[in-house]
Structure formats: structure tokens, C-alpha cells
Amino acid sequence: MKNWILCFILTPLLLIGETFYIFLGAPGAGKGTQSSLLKRSFSIPHISVGDLFREHVKNNSPLGLRAKEYMERGELVPTSLALEMLFERLSDPSCKEGAIIDGSSRTLEQAQLLVQQFSSSSDYVAILFDVPDETALSRIEGRLLCSKCSTPFHSLFSPPQIDNICDACGGTLVQRSDDKGEVAERRIEIYRESDAAVNHFYEQRNKLIRLDATQPPNQLFEQLRLILLGRQVFS
Ligand code: AMP
């Protein structure tokens, strides 16, 4: 869809606040894991477009029914649907001091539309979780997700204390159907179609921080913690 048509549909909210952290990286790069760790240390909302879609699918909402056909194939849901849903969530008062925004710049067009939402009084930074495709794939294929609170685990790298039970809320762990086989590979392929353009977009604006996301989760978390502490007043 043409950019100007989307701009018309997605009237800017002009988000006013502190800092918005835009998480970038392949599926399986560790964005969800780090977000759930950060949520425990900082009172910052975490908005994952994929989680919002999964919630709609679970509730069989009209949006969920439309999104499901794309998600099952590992394809992107049309941008107008994804961003309309994201901007609605961002307009919630809980996001007025900023948020972690995960999975919102899948294409250059999405990055451009997202940045238009920020007012001059709010700051944003894009954090790239850099991993090779093989690492991303092996992480995706062992990933388990809590069916209640979406906390991620990994069958080998970060197993739950009790088999198939979420440490955080006691919910049942499930494997996402799009984390398997060809669909998982397709998602990484789609990511690679746009990642260079998206990274370049943020880099040109001096807004890109690249992190080596192959390092152990606790080390990566420490780097993220310092970034958030340095830029932000959340406590
Ligand atoms: P994720 O949980 O981030 O891996 O996203 C799961 C699925 O949700 C993706 O494979 C897409 O089908 C859809 N999705 C998530 N974010 C977006 C987005 N920004 N634009 C379009 N589709 C998205």
C-alpha cells in the first residue's frame, strides 16, 4: 500500500513521553526474552505486535481471523492492520512515559510510519539484536511460550523449573505453530528482505544501537539495563 494512503488511515497520535525503545532483530534473536527480563527491573510497558495479534487470534476477533491466515504462513500481516492495532495500544496512558516496542518496524514503511508518531518532546532509540540466521533458527525451534502471560522459555537454553509450566505464572507452556520447520525459516527469510533498509533508516538518524545478541542472556541484559538507565527515569 502507498505510504500516503497509510498516513491517511493511521492518523498520527504524536506520542508524547520519555523514551521509546524500538527492538529490532530476527525472530529468535532474544527480543521477547530480554523484554520480559527488563519488565521485572523497570516499570516499562512492553508492546509486542506479535503478542497483540496472538491475543486477537485466541479471542477469534475479526482482526484475529484476518491476521491468522498470514501468521500461519509466516508472512507479514498487512501494515495498516498491524500499525493501527499498535498505535491504539500506544495511545494508552500507561505508555505516556515511553515503552518497549517490539516487532513494529518489519519494513522500511513501518519504520517511517512509527517514527512519525513520536512528538518532538519524546525520544526514541532502535536497538538491534544482531544474530546469524542459524542461531535465530535454533532458538526459535526450541522456544516455548507461556499460554497465559507469554513469558518465553527454551527447551535447552532456559528450561522452566517444572516441565511445561511457566515459572512466572504457572501457566502451561506451548510451542507456537509458526516456530516450526518451514514457517520458522520463512519468517527469517522475510526478516532478511527488509532488515538492511530498516537498520539504515535508524542509523541515518543516529538512532541505532547494535548489540551482539549471540552473547549469553545475562550479559545482553546487562547492556540493555545500562542503556535504559542511561536514557531513562523508569525505576
Ligand atoms: P512475532 O511474535 O514478532 O514473531 O510475530 C508473529 C507474527 O505476527 C509474524 O510472523 C507476522 O505474521 C505478525 N506480525 C508481527 N508483527 C508484525 C508487523 N509489525 N507487521 C506485520 N505483521 C506482523
Coordinates of C-alpha atoms and ligand atoms in Angstrom, one line a residue:
M1 CA 0.0 0.0 0.0
K2 CA 1.3 3.5 -0.8
N3 CA 2.8 5.4 2.1
W4 CA 0.4 8.4 1.8
I5 CA -2.6 6.2 1.9
L6 CA -1.4 4.6 5.1
C7 CA -0.6 8.0 6.6
F8 CA -4.2 9.0 6.0
I9 CA -5.5 5.8 7.6
L10 CA -3.1 5.9 10.5
T11 CA -3.6 9.5 11.7
P12 CA -0.5 10.3 13.9
L13 CA -1.1 10.2 17.6
L14 CA 2.1 12.2 18.4
L15 CA 3.3 10.2 21.3
I16 CA 4.5 12.5 24.0
G17 CA 6.8 11.0 26.6
E18 CA 10.2 10.0 27.6
T19 CA 11.9 7.3 25.5
F20 CA 10.5 4.6 23.2
Y21 CA 12.8 1.6 22.7
I22 CA 12.2 0.0 19.3
F23 CA 13.5 -3.5 19.4
L24 CA 14.8 -4.9 16.0
G25 CA 16.1 -8.3 15.2
A26 CA 15.3 -11.6 13.6
P27 CA 12.7 -13.9 15.1
G28 CA 14.5 -15.8 17.8
A29 CA 17.1 -13.0 18.4
G30 CA 16.0 -12.8 22.1
K31 CA 13.8 -9.6 22.0
G32 CA 11.0 -11.3 23.9
T33 CA 13.3 -12.9 26.5
Q34 CA 15.0 -9.6 27.2
S35 CA 11.8 -7.7 27.3
S36 CA 10.4 -10.0 30.0
L37 CA 13.6 -9.5 32.0
L38 CA 13.5 -5.7 31.6
K39 CA 9.9 -5.6 32.7
R40 CA 10.9 -7.1 36.0
S41 CA 13.6 -4.4 36.6
F42 CA 11.9 -1.4 35.1
S43 CA 8.3 -0.4 35.2
I44 CA 8.2 -0.1 31.4
P45 CA 5.4 -1.4 29.2
H46 CA 6.4 -4.0 26.6
I47 CA 4.3 -4.0 23.5
S48 CA 4.8 -6.8 21.1
V49 CA 2.8 -6.6 17.9
G50 CA 3.0 -10.4 17.6
D51 CA 1.6 -10.9 21.1
L52 CA -1.3 -8.4 20.3
F53 CA -2.1 -10.4 17.2
R54 CA -1.9 -13.8 19.1
E55 CA -4.4 -12.3 21.6
H56 CA -6.8 -11.4 18.8
V57 CA -6.4 -14.9 17.3
K58 CA -7.1 -16.5 20.7
N59 CA -10.3 -14.4 21.1
N60 CA -11.4 -15.1 17.5
S61 CA -11.9 -11.4 16.9
P62 CA -12.5 -10.2 13.3
L63 CA -8.9 -8.8 13.3
G64 CA -7.6 -12.2 14.7
L65 CA -9.4 -14.1 11.9
R66 CA -7.8 -11.9 9.2
A67 CA -4.3 -12.0 10.8
K68 CA -4.3 -15.7 11.4
E69 CA -4.0 -16.7 7.7
Y70 CA -0.8 -14.6 7.3
M71 CA 0.7 -15.7 10.6
E72 CA 0.2 -19.4 9.9
R73 CA 2.2 -19.0 6.7
G74 CA 4.9 -16.9 8.5
E75 CA 4.0 -13.9 6.3
L76 CA 3.6 -10.3 7.5
V77 CA 0.1 -9.2 8.3
P78 CA -0.8 -6.0 6.2
T79 CA 0.8 -3.0 7.7
S80 CA -2.4 -1.0 8.1
L81 CA -3.8 -3.7 10.4
A82 CA -0.5 -4.1 12.4
L83 CA 0.1 -0.4 13.0
E84 CA -3.5 0.6 13.7
M85 CA -3.5 -2.0 16.5
L86 CA -0.1 -0.9 17.7
F87 CA -1.0 2.8 17.8
E88 CA -4.2 2.1 19.6
R89 CA -2.2 0.3 22.3
L90 CA 0.4 3.1 22.4
S91 CA -2.3 5.7 23.0
D92 CA -3.0 4.1 26.4
P93 CA -2.0 6.4 29.3
S94 CA 0.4 3.6 30.6
C95 CA 2.7 4.4 27.6
K96 CA 2.9 8.1 28.2
E97 CA 6.4 7.8 29.7
G98 CA 7.6 5.5 26.9
A99 CA 7.6 1.8 26.1
I100 CA 9.5 -1.1 24.6
I101 CA 8.0 -1.5 21.1
D102 CA 8.8 -5.0 19.7
G103 CA 8.1 -6.1 16.2
S104 CA 6.9 -2.8 14.8
S105 CA 9.5 -2.0 12.1
R106 CA 9.3 -5.1 9.9
T107 CA 9.6 -3.0 6.8
L108 CA 11.0 0.5 5.9
E109 CA 7.5 1.7 5.5
Q110 CA 6.6 0.6 9.0
A111 CA 9.7 2.3 10.5
Q112 CA 8.8 5.5 8.7
L113 CA 5.2 5.4 9.9
L114 CA 6.2 4.6 13.5
V115 CA 8.7 7.5 13.8
Q116 CA 6.0 9.9 12.6
Q117 CA 4.1 9.1 15.7
F118 CA 6.7 10.5 18.1
S119 CA 6.4 14.1 19.1
S120 CA 9.4 16.4 19.3
S121 CA 9.3 16.1 23.1
S122 CA 9.7 12.3 23.1
D123 CA 12.9 10.4 22.2
Y124 CA 13.3 7.1 20.6
V125 CA 16.1 4.6 20.0
A126 CA 16.2 1.5 17.9
I127 CA 18.1 -1.4 19.4
L128 CA 19.2 -4.1 17.0
F129 CA 19.6 -7.7 18.4
D130 CA 22.2 -9.0 16.0
V131 CA 22.3 -12.8 15.4
P132 CA 23.2 -15.0 12.5
D133 CA 20.3 -16.9 10.9
E134 CA 21.4 -20.3 12.2
T135 CA 21.4 -19.0 15.8
A136 CA 17.9 -17.5 15.3
L137 CA 16.6 -20.7 13.8
S138 CA 17.9 -23.0 16.6
R139 CA 16.5 -20.6 19.2
I140 CA 13.1 -20.5 17.5
E141 CA 12.8 -24.2 17.2
G142 CA 13.3 -24.9 20.9
R143 CA 11.2 -22.0 22.1
L144 CA 8.3 -22.5 24.5
L145 CA 5.8 -19.7 25.3
C146 CA 3.5 -19.4 28.3
S147 CA -0.1 -19.6 27.1
K148 CA -1.2 -17.2 29.8
C149 CA 1.5 -14.5 30.2
S150 CA 3.7 -15.0 27.1
T151 CA 6.9 -15.4 29.1
P152 CA 9.4 -17.2 26.7
F153 CA 11.5 -20.3 27.7
H154 CA 13.8 -22.6 25.7
S155 CA 13.7 -26.3 26.0
L156 CA 17.6 -26.4 26.1
F157 CA 18.9 -22.9 26.9
S158 CA 16.4 -21.7 29.5
P159 CA 14.1 -24.6 30.5
P160 CA 11.4 -23.9 33.1
Q161 CA 11.9 -25.3 36.6
I162 CA 8.9 -27.7 36.2
D163 CA 8.4 -29.3 32.8
N164 CA 5.9 -27.3 30.6
I165 CA 4.9 -25.0 33.5
C166 CA 5.7 -21.2 33.4
D167 CA 8.0 -20.1 36.3
A168 CA 6.3 -16.7 36.3
C169 CA 2.6 -17.5 36.5
G170 CA 2.1 -21.3 36.5
G171 CA 0.5 -21.3 33.0
T172 CA 1.0 -24.1 30.5
L173 CA 3.9 -23.8 28.0
V174 CA 3.2 -24.3 24.4
Q175 CA 5.2 -24.3 21.2
R176 CA 4.0 -21.7 18.7
S177 CA 2.9 -23.3 15.4
D178 CA 4.9 -20.7 13.4
D179 CA 8.1 -21.7 15.4
K180 CA 8.3 -25.0 13.5
G181 CA 10.0 -26.1 10.2
E182 CA 9.4 -24.2 7.0
V183 CA 7.3 -21.5 8.6
A184 CA 10.1 -20.6 11.0
E185 CA 12.5 -20.4 8.1
R186 CA 10.1 -18.3 6.1
R187 CA 9.9 -15.8 8.9
I188 CA 13.7 -15.4 9.0
E189 CA 13.7 -15.0 5.2
I190 CA 11.1 -12.2 5.4
Y191 CA 13.1 -10.5 8.1
R192 CA 16.2 -10.5 5.9
E193 CA 14.2 -8.9 3.0
S194 CA 13.9 -5.6 4.9
D195 CA 16.4 -5.6 7.7
A196 CA 19.2 -3.7 5.9
A197 CA 16.8 -0.9 4.8
V198 CA 15.3 -0.6 8.3
N199 CA 18.6 -0.6 10.1
H200 CA 19.9 2.0 7.6
F201 CA 16.8 4.2 8.3
Y202 CA 17.6 4.4 12.0
E203 CA 21.3 4.6 11.5
Q204 CA 21.0 7.7 9.3
R205 CA 19.1 9.3 12.2
N206 CA 21.8 8.4 14.7
K207 CA 19.2 6.3 16.5
L208 CA 20.6 2.8 16.0
I209 CA 22.4 0.7 18.7
R210 CA 23.7 -2.7 17.6
L211 CA 24.0 -5.4 20.2
D212 CA 25.6 -8.8 19.8
A213 CA 22.7 -11.0 20.7
T214 CA 24.7 -14.2 20.5
Q215 CA 26.1 -13.5 23.9
P216 CA 24.6 -15.1 27.0
P217 CA 21.2 -13.6 28.0
N218 CA 22.6 -12.2 31.3
Q219 CA 25.3 -10.3 29.6
L220 CA 23.0 -8.9 27.0
F221 CA 20.6 -8.0 29.7
E222 CA 23.3 -6.0 31.5
Q223 CA 24.0 -4.0 28.3
L224 CA 20.3 -3.3 27.9
R225 CA 19.9 -2.3 31.6
L226 CA 22.7 0.3 31.2
I227 CA 21.1 1.7 28.1
L228 CA 17.8 2.1 29.8
L229 CA 19.4 3.5 33.0
G230 CA 21.4 6.0 30.9
R231 CA 18.4 7.3 29.0
Q232 CA 15.5 6.9 31.2
V233 CA 14.0 7.5 34.6
F234 CA 11.9 4.4 34.9
S235 CA 12.6 2.6 38.2
Ligands
AMP1 P1 6.4 -12.3 16.3 O1 5.7 -12.7 17.5 O2 7.0 -10.9 16.4 O3 7.3 -13.3 15.8 O4 5.2 -12.1 15.2 C1 4.4 -13.2 14.8 C2 3.7 -12.9 13.5 O5 2.8 -11.8 13.7 C3 4.6 -12.5 12.4 O6 5.1 -13.7 11.7 C4 3.6 -11.8 11.5 O7 2.7 -12.6 10.8 C5 2.8 -11.0 12.5 N1 3.4 -9.7 12.8 C6 4.0 -9.3 14.0 N2 4.4 -8.0 13.9 C7 4.1 -7.6 12.7 C8 4.2 -6.3 12.0 N3 4.8 -5.3 12.5 N4 3.7 -6.3 10.7 C9 3.1 -7.3 10.1 N5 2.9 -8.5 10.7 C10 3.4 -8.6 12.0

